[in-house]
Amino acid sequence: MHCHFYILFSKCKNRYYIGATCDELKERVRRHNSNHKKGFTGTVNDWELVYSEDFKSKEEAFSREREVKKWKSRKKIETLISST
C-alpha cells in the first residue's frame, strides 16, 4: 500500500489543510475541491497541493499527519513546505 501525507493551501481562506490518504493524491485533491459543502475544505474550491510525503503504510502517513498538526505553527509548516 502506498500512502501520502499532504498539505493543501487555499488562497481564499489563506489557510493550510493537513491530511493523509492512501488514495491517489490527485484524486484526493480533486475531492477536496468538489462542491461538497461539508467540513473545513468544503466551503471553497481553490485548494492547491503545496507539499507531500510518501509512506509505505497507512500508519506512517497518519502518524506524520498527527505530528505536523500538533505543531500548530504556521511558520513551522511554511518552513517544512519551503524545504523542498
Short mmCIF file of C-alpha atoms in Angstrom, two decimals, residues 1-82:
data_model
loop_
_atom_site.label_atom_id
_atom_site.label_comp_id
_atom_site.label_asym_id
_atom_site.label_seq_id
_atom_site.Cartn_x
_atom_site.Cartn_y
_atom_site.Cartn_z
CA MET A 1 0.00 0.00 0.00
CA HIS A 2 1.26 3.49 -0.88
CA CYS A 3 0.02 6.36 1.30
CA HIS A 4 0.61 10.10 1.45
CA PHE A 5 0.87 12.90 3.98
CA TYR A 6 -0.05 16.19 2.31
CA ILE A 7 -0.58 19.89 2.85
CA LEU A 8 -3.03 21.97 0.83
CA PHE A 9 -3.32 25.76 0.69
CA SER A 10 -6.35 27.91 -0.10
CA LYS A 11 -5.78 31.49 -1.25
CA CYS A 12 -9.42 32.35 -0.48
CA LYS A 13 -9.12 31.23 3.12
CA ASN A 14 -5.39 31.99 3.43
CA ARG A 15 -5.20 28.72 5.36
CA TYR A 16 -3.46 25.37 5.20
CA TYR A 17 -5.11 21.97 5.38
CA ILE A 18 -3.09 19.00 6.62
CA GLY A 19 -4.16 15.48 5.72
CA ALA A 20 -3.19 11.91 4.94
CA THR A 21 -4.61 9.42 2.48
CA CYS A 22 -3.98 6.09 0.81
CA ASP A 23 -5.94 7.20 -2.26
CA GLU A 24 -4.28 8.64 -5.34
CA LEU A 25 -3.19 12.14 -4.31
CA LYS A 26 -4.53 13.85 -7.43
CA GLU A 27 -7.98 12.33 -6.85
CA ARG A 28 -7.95 13.29 -3.16
CA VAL A 29 -7.21 16.94 -4.01
CA ARG A 30 -9.99 16.86 -6.61
CA ARG A 31 -12.43 15.66 -3.93
CA HIS A 32 -11.34 18.45 -1.59
CA ASN A 33 -12.15 20.90 -4.39
CA SER A 34 -15.55 19.38 -5.20
CA ASN A 35 -18.60 21.30 -4.11
CA HIS A 36 -19.36 19.15 -1.04
CA LYS A 37 -20.16 21.96 1.47
CA LYS A 38 -19.09 19.85 4.45
CA GLY A 39 -16.04 20.13 6.64
CA PHE A 40 -13.13 22.54 6.56
CA THR A 41 -12.34 22.18 2.85
CA GLY A 42 -15.93 22.11 1.59
CA THR A 43 -16.59 25.83 1.57
CA VAL A 44 -14.05 26.80 -1.11
CA ASN A 45 -12.67 25.05 -4.19
CA ASP A 46 -9.23 26.56 -4.65
CA TRP A 47 -7.20 24.06 -2.61
CA GLU A 48 -3.75 23.56 -4.08
CA LEU A 49 -1.28 20.82 -3.17
CA VAL A 50 1.82 22.55 -1.77
CA TYR A 51 3.61 19.66 -0.08
CA SER A 52 3.52 15.87 0.19
CA GLU A 53 5.48 12.92 1.55
CA ASP A 54 5.06 9.29 0.55
CA PHE A 55 4.88 6.39 3.00
CA LYS A 56 4.68 2.62 2.71
CA SER A 57 1.90 2.26 5.27
CA LYS A 58 -1.28 3.99 6.37
CA GLU A 59 0.00 4.11 9.94
CA GLU A 60 3.15 6.03 8.96
CA ALA A 61 1.25 8.59 6.85
CA PHE A 62 -1.40 9.21 9.51
CA SER A 63 1.27 9.40 12.22
CA ARG A 64 3.05 12.11 10.23
CA GLU A 65 -0.26 13.97 9.83
CA ARG A 66 -0.80 13.95 13.62
CA GLU A 67 2.80 15.05 14.22
CA VAL A 68 2.52 18.12 11.97
CA LYS A 69 -0.97 19.04 13.23
CA LYS A 70 0.43 19.16 16.77
CA TRP A 71 2.86 21.89 15.70
CA LYS A 72 0.02 24.46 15.48
CA SER A 73 2.54 26.84 13.97
CA ARG A 74 2.03 28.35 10.53
CA LYS A 75 5.68 29.41 10.44
CA LYS A 76 6.89 25.86 11.12
CA ILE A 77 4.53 24.46 8.43
CA GLU A 78 5.76 27.04 5.93
CA THR A 79 9.37 26.13 6.75
CA LEU A 80 8.55 22.48 6.01
CA ILE A 81 6.92 23.45 2.69
CA SER A 82 9.86 25.62 1.64
#
